[in-house]
PDB file of C-alpha atoms in Angstrom:
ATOM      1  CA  UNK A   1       0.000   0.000   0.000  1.00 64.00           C
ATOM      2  CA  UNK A   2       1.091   3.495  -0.945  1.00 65.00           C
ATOM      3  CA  UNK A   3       2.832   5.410   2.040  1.00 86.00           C
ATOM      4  CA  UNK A   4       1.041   8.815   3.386  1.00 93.00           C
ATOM      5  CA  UNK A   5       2.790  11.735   4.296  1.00 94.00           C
ATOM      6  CA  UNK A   6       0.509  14.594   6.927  1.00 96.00           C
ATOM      7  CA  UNK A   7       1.484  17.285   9.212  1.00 96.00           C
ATOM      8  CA  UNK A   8       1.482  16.120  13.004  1.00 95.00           C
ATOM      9  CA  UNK A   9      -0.600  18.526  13.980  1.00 96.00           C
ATOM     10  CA  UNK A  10      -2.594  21.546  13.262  1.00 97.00           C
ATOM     11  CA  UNK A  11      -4.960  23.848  14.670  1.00 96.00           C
ATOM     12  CA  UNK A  12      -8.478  25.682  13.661  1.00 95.00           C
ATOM     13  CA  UNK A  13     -11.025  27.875  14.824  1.00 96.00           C
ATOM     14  CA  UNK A  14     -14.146  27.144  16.120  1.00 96.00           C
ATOM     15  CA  UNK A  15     -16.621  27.363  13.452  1.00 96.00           C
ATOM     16  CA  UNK A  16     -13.837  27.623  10.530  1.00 96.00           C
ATOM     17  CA  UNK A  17     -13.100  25.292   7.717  1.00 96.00           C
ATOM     18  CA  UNK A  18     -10.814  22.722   8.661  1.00 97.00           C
ATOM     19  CA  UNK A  19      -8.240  21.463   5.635  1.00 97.00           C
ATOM     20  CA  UNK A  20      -6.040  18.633   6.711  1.00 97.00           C
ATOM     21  CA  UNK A  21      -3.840  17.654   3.396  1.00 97.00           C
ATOM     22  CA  UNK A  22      -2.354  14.361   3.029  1.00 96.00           C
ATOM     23  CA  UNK A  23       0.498  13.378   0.133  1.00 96.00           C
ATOM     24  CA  UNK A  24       0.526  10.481  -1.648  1.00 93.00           C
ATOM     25  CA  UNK A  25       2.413  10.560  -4.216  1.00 92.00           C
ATOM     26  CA  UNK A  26       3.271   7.050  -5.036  1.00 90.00           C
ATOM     27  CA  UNK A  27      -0.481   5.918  -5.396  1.00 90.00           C
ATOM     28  CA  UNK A  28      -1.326   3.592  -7.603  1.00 86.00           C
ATOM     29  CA  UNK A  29      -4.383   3.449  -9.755  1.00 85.00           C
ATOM     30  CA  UNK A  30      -6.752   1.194  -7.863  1.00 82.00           C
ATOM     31  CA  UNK A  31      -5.730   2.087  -4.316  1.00 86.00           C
ATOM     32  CA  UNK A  32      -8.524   4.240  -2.367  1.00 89.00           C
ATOM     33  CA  UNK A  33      -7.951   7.544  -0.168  1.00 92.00           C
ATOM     34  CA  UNK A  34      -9.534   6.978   3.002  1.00 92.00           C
ATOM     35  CA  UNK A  35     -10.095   8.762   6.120  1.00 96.00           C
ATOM     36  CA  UNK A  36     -10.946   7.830   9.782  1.00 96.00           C
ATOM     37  CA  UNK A  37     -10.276   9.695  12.881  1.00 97.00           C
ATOM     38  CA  UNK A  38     -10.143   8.901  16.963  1.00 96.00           C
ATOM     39  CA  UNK A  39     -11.435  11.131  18.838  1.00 95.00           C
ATOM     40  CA  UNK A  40      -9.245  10.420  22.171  1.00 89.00           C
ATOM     41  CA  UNK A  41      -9.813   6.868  24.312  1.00 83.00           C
ATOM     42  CA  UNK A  42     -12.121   5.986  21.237  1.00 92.00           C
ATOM     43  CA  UNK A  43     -12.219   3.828  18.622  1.00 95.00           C
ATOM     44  CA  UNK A  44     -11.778   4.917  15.149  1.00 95.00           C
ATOM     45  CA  UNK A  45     -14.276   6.451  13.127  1.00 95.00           C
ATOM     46  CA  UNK A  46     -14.835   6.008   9.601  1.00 94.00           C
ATOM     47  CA  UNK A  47     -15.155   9.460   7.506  1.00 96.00           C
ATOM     48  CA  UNK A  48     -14.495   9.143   3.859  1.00 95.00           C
ATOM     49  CA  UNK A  49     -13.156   7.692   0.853  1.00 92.00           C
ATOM     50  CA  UNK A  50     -12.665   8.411  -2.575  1.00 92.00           C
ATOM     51  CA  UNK A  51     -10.896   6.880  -5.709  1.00 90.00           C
ATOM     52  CA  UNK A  52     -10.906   9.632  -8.073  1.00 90.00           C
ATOM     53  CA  UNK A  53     -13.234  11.653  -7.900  1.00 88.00           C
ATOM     54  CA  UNK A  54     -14.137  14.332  -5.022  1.00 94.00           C
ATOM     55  CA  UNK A  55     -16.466  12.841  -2.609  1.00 95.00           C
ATOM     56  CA  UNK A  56     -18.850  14.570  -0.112  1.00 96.00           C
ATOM     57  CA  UNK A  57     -21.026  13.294   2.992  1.00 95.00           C
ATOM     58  CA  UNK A  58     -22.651  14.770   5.915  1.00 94.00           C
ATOM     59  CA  UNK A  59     -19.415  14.898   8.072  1.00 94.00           C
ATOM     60  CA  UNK A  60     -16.685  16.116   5.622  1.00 97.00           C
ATOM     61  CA  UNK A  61     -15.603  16.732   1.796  1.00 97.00           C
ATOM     62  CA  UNK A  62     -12.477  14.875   0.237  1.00 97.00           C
ATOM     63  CA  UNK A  63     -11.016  16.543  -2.864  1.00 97.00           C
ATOM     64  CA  UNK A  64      -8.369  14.506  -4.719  1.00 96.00           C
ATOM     65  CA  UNK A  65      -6.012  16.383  -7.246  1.00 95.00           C
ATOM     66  CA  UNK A  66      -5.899  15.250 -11.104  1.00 94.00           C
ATOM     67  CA  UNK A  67      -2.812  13.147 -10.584  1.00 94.00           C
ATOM     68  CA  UNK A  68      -4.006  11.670  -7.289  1.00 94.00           C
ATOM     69  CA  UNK A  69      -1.097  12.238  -5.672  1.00 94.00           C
ATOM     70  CA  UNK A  70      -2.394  14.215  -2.530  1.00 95.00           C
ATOM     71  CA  UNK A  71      -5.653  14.976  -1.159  1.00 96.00           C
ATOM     72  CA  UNK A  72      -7.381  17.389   1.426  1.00 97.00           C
ATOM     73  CA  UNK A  73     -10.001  16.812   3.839  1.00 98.00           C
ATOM     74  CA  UNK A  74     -12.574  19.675   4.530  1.00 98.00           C
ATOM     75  CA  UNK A  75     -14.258  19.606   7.645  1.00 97.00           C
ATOM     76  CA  UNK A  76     -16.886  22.724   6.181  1.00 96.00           C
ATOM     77  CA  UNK A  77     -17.303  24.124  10.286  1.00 94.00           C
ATOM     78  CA  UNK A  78     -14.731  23.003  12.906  1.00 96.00           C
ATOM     79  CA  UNK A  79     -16.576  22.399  16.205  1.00 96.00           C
ATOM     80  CA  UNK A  80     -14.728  21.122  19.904  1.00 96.00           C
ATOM     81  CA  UNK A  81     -15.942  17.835  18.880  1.00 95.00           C
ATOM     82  CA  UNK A  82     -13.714  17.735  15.989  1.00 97.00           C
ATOM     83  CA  UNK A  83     -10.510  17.695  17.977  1.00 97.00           C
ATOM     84  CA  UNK A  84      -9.336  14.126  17.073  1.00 97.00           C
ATOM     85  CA  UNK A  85      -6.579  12.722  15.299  1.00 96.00           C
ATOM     86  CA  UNK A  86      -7.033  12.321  11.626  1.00 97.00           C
ATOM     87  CA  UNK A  87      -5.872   9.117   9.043  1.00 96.00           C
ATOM     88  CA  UNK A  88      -5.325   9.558   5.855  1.00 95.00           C
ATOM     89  CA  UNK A  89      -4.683   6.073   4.255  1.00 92.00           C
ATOM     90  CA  UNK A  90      -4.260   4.206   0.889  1.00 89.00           C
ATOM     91  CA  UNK A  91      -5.513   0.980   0.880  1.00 83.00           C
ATOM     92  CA  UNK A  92      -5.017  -1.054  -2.602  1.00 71.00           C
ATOM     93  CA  UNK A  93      -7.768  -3.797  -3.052  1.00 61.00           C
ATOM     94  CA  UNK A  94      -6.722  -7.371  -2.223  1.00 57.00           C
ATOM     95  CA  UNK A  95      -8.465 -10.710  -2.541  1.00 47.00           C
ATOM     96  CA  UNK A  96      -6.922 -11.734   1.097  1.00 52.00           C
ATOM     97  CA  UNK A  97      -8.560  -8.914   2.926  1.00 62.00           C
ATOM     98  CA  UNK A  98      -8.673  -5.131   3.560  1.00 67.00           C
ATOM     99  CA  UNK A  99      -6.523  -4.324   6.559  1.00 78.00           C
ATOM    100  CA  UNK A 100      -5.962  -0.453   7.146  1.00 84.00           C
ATOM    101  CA  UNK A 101      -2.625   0.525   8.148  1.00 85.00           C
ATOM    102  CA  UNK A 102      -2.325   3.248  10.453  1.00 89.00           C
ATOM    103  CA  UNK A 103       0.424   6.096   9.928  1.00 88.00           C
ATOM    104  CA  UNK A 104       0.844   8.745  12.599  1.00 89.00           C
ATOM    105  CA  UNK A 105      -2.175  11.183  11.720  1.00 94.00           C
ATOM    106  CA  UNK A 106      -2.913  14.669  11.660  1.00 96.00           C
ATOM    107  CA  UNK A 107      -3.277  15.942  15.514  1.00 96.00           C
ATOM    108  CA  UNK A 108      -6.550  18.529  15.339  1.00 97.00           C
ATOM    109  CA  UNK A 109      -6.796  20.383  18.152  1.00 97.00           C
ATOM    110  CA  UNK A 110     -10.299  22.842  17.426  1.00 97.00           C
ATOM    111  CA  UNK A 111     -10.032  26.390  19.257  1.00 96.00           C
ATOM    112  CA  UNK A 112     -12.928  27.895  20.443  1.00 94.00           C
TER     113      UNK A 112
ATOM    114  CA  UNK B   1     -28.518  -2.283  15.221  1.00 55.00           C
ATOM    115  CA  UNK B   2     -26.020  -2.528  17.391  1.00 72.00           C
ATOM    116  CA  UNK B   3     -22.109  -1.514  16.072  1.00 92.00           C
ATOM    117  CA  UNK B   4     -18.997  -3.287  17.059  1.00 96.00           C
ATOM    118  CA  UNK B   5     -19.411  -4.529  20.377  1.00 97.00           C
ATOM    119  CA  UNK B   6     -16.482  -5.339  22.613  1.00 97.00           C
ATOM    120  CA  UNK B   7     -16.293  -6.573  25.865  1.00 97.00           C
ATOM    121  CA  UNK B   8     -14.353  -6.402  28.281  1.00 97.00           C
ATOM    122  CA  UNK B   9     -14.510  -2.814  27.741  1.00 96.00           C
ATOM    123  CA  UNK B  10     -11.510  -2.235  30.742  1.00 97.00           C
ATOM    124  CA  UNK B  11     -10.062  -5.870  32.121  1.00 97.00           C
ATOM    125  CA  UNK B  12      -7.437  -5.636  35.081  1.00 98.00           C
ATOM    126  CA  UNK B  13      -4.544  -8.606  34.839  1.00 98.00           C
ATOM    127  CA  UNK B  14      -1.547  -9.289  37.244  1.00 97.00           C
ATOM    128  CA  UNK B  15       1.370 -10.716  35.054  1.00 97.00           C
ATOM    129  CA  UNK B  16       1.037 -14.342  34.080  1.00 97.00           C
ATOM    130  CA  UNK B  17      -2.711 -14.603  34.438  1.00 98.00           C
ATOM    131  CA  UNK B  18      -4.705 -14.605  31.167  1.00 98.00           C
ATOM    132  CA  UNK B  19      -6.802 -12.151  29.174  1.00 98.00           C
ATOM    133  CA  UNK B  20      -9.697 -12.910  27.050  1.00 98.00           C
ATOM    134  CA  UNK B  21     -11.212 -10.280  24.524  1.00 98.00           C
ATOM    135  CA  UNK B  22     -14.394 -10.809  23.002  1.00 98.00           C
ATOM    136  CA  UNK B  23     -15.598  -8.769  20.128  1.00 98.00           C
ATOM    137  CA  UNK B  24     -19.039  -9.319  18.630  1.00 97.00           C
ATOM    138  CA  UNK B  25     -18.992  -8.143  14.675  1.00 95.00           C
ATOM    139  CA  UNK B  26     -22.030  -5.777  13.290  1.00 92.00           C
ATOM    140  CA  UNK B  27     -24.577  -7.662  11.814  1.00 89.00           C
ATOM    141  CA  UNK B  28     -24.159  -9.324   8.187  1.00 85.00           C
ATOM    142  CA  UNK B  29     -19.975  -8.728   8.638  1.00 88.00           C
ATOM    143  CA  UNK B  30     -18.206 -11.692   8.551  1.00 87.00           C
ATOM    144  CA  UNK B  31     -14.504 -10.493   8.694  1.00 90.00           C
ATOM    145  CA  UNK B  32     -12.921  -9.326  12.020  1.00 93.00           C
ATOM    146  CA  UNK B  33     -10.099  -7.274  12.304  1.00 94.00           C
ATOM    147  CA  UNK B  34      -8.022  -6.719  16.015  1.00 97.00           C
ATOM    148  CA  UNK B  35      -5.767  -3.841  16.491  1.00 97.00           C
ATOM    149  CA  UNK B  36      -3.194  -2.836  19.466  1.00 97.00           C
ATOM    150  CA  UNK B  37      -2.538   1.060  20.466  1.00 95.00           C
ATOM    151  CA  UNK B  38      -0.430   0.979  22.860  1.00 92.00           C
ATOM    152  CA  UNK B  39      -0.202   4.228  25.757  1.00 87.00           C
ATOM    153  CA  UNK B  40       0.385   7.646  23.450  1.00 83.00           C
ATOM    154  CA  UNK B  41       1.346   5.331  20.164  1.00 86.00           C
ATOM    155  CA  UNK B  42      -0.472   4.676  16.831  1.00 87.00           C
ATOM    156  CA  UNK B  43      -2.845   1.493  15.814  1.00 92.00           C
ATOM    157  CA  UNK B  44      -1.053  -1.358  14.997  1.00 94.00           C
ATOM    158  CA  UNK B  45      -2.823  -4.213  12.935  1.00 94.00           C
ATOM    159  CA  UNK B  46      -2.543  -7.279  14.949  1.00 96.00           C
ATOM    160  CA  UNK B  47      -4.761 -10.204  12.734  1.00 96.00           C
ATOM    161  CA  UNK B  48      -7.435 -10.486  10.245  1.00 93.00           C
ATOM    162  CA  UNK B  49      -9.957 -13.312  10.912  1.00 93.00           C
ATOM    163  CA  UNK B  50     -13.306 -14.681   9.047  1.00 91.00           C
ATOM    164  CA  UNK B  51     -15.581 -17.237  10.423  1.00 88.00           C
ATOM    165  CA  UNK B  52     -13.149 -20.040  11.263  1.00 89.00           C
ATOM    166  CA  UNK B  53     -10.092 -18.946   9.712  1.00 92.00           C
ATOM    167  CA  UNK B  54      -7.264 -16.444  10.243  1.00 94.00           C
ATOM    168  CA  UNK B  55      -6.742 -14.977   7.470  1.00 90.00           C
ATOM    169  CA  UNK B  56      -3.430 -12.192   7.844  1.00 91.00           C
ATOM    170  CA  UNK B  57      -1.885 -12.477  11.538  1.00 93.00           C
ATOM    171  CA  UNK B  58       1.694 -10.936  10.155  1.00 92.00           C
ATOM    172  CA  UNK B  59       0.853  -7.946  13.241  1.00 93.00           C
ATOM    173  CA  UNK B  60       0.301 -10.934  15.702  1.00 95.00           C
ATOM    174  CA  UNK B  61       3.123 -11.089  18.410  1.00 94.00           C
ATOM    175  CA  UNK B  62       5.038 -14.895  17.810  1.00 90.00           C
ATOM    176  CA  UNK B  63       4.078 -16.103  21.399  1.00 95.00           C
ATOM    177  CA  UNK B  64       1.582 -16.035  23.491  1.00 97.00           C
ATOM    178  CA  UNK B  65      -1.359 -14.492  21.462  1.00 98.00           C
ATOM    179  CA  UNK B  66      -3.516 -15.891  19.471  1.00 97.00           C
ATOM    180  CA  UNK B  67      -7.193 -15.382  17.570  1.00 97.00           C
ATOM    181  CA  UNK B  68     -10.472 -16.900  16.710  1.00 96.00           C
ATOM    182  CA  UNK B  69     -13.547 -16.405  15.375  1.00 96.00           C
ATOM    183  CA  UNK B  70     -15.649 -19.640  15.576  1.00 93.00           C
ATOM    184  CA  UNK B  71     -18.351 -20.083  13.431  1.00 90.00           C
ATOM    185  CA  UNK B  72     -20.714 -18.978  16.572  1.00 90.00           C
ATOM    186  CA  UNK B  73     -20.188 -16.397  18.801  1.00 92.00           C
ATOM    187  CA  UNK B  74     -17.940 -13.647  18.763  1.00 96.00           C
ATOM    188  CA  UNK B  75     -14.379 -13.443  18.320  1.00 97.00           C
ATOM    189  CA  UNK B  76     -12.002 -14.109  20.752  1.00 98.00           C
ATOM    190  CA  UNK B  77      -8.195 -12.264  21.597  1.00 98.00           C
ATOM    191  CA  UNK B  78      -6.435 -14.193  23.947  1.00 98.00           C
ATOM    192  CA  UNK B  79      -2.978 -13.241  25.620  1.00 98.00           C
ATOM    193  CA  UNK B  80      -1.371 -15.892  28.240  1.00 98.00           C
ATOM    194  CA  UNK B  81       0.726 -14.785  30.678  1.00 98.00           C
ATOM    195  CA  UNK B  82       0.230 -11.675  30.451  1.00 98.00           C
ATOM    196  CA  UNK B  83       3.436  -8.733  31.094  1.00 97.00           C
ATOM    197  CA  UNK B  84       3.397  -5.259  31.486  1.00 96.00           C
ATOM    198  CA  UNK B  85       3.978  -4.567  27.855  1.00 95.00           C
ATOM    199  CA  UNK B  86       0.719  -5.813  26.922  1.00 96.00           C
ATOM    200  CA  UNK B  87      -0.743  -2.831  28.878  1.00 96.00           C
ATOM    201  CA  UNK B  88      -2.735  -1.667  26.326  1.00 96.00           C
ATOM    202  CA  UNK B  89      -6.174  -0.678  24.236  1.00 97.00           C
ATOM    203  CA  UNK B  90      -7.522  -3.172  22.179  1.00 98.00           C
ATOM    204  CA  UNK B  91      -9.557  -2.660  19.098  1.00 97.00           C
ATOM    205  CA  UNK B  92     -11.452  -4.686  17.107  1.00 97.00           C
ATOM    206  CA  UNK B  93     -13.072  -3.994  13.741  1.00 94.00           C
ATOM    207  CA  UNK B  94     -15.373  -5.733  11.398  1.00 92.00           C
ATOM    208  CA  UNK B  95     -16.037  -5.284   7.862  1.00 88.00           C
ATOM    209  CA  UNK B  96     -18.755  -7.271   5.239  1.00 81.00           C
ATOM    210  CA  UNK B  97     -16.428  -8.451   2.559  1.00 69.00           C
ATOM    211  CA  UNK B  98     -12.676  -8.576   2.230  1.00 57.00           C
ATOM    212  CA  UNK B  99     -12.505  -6.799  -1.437  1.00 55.00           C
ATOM    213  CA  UNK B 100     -13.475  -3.524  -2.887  1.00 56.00           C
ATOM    214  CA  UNK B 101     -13.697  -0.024  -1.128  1.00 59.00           C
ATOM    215  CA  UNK B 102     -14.975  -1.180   2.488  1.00 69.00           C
ATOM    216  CA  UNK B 103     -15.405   0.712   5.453  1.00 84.00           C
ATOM    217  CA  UNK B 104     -13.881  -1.261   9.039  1.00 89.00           C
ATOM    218  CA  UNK B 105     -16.459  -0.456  11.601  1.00 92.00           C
ATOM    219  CA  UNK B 106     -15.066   0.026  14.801  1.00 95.00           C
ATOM    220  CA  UNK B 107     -15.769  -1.013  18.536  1.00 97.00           C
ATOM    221  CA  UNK B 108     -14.930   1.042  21.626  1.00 96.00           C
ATOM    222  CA  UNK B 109     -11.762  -0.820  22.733  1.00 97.00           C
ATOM    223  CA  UNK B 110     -10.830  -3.099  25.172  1.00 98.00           C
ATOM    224  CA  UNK B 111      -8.383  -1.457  27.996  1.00 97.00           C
ATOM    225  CA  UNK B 112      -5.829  -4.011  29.456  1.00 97.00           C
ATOM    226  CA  UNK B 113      -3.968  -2.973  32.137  1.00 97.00           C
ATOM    227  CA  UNK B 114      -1.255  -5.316  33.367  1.00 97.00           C
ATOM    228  CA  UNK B 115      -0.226  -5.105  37.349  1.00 95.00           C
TER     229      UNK B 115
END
């Protein structure tokens, strides 16, 4: 599976748009963008995914450039809630299973 | 309709005794996935399991753990003789087919602590 590259940590205002970028630039063509957070002491939650095309859901927007090689996720309006650490991964499809491997994350710490 | 369920969700072990993790999949998955994230560290994929078989345990330590998932009931972690080092929150994750673009569902963790 491709390897991701994000900043350790960031921080956003209350209310704000939230864009946590993620580089992975040695993606191959049938490996998904996904994106899960954990909110602290919890167990990771599921956000979004995408392939090629930009992708939108009632938690968050993922746009993925032309040459797939790095992607943002939008949170539209930051609340406390949001503070979590965020996943990008890049999962390729295999017959024996779907394991996600874990980098280090984005740290999101929301302001009020 | 329920999520992951795990249970325990906080088990208290002095070293050598064992630890048992149960982890009940969401309805209609069949594949069960257990993680480790150990104090202030990232996840670390521990085994892949469907009904009956294990699947991909290259994240499982070489001694002393080991996995199932029986065709009924839910699937089971088990550490024996347990250390300090295995202090430690458990997740487990389940999933309704092992190709394409699916989504792991996760539970709330299993906290072992290790006296």
């Amino acid at each position: 599976d491709a390897k991701t590259t994000q900043p350790p940590s960031m921080d956003c205002a209350e209310g704000r748009a939230a864009n946590l970028p993620c580089n992975h630039s040695t993606i191959s063509g049938n490996e998904y963008v996904y994106w899960y957070r954990q909110i602290h002491s919890q167990g990771p939650q599921y956000i979004i995914h995408g392939l090629k095309n930009n992708e939108t859901n009632e938690m968050a927007s993922l746009i993925i450039t032309e040459d797939r090689k790095s992607s943002t996720l939008i949170l539209p309006h930051a609340t406390l809630r949001d503070t979590a650490v965020y996943y990008c991964i890049v999962r390729v499809e295999k017959a024996a299973g779907n394991k996600l491997t874990f980098g280090g994350g984005t740290r999101v710490l929301v302001k009020p | 309709n329920a999520g992951v369920m795990q249970n325990p969700r906080h088990l208290v072990r002095r070293r050598g005794q064992e630890a048992r993790l149960r982890c009940s999949p969401m309805k209609g998955h069949s594949h069960v996935y257990w993680y480790r994230q150990l104090p202030e560290e990232g996840l670390k994929f521990m085994v892949y399991l469907q009904k009956e078989n294990i699947i991909d345990e290259s994240g499982m330590p070489k001694e002393r753990f080991s996995a199932e998932f029986p065709k009924e009931g839910p699937s089971i972690l088990r550490i024996q003789q347990v250390v300090r080092g295995d202090s430690a929150a458990y997740f487990c994750a389940s999933s309704p087919k092992s190709s394409g673009a699916n989504v792991l569902t996760f539970g709330a963790g299993s906290r072992l602590t290790v006296l």
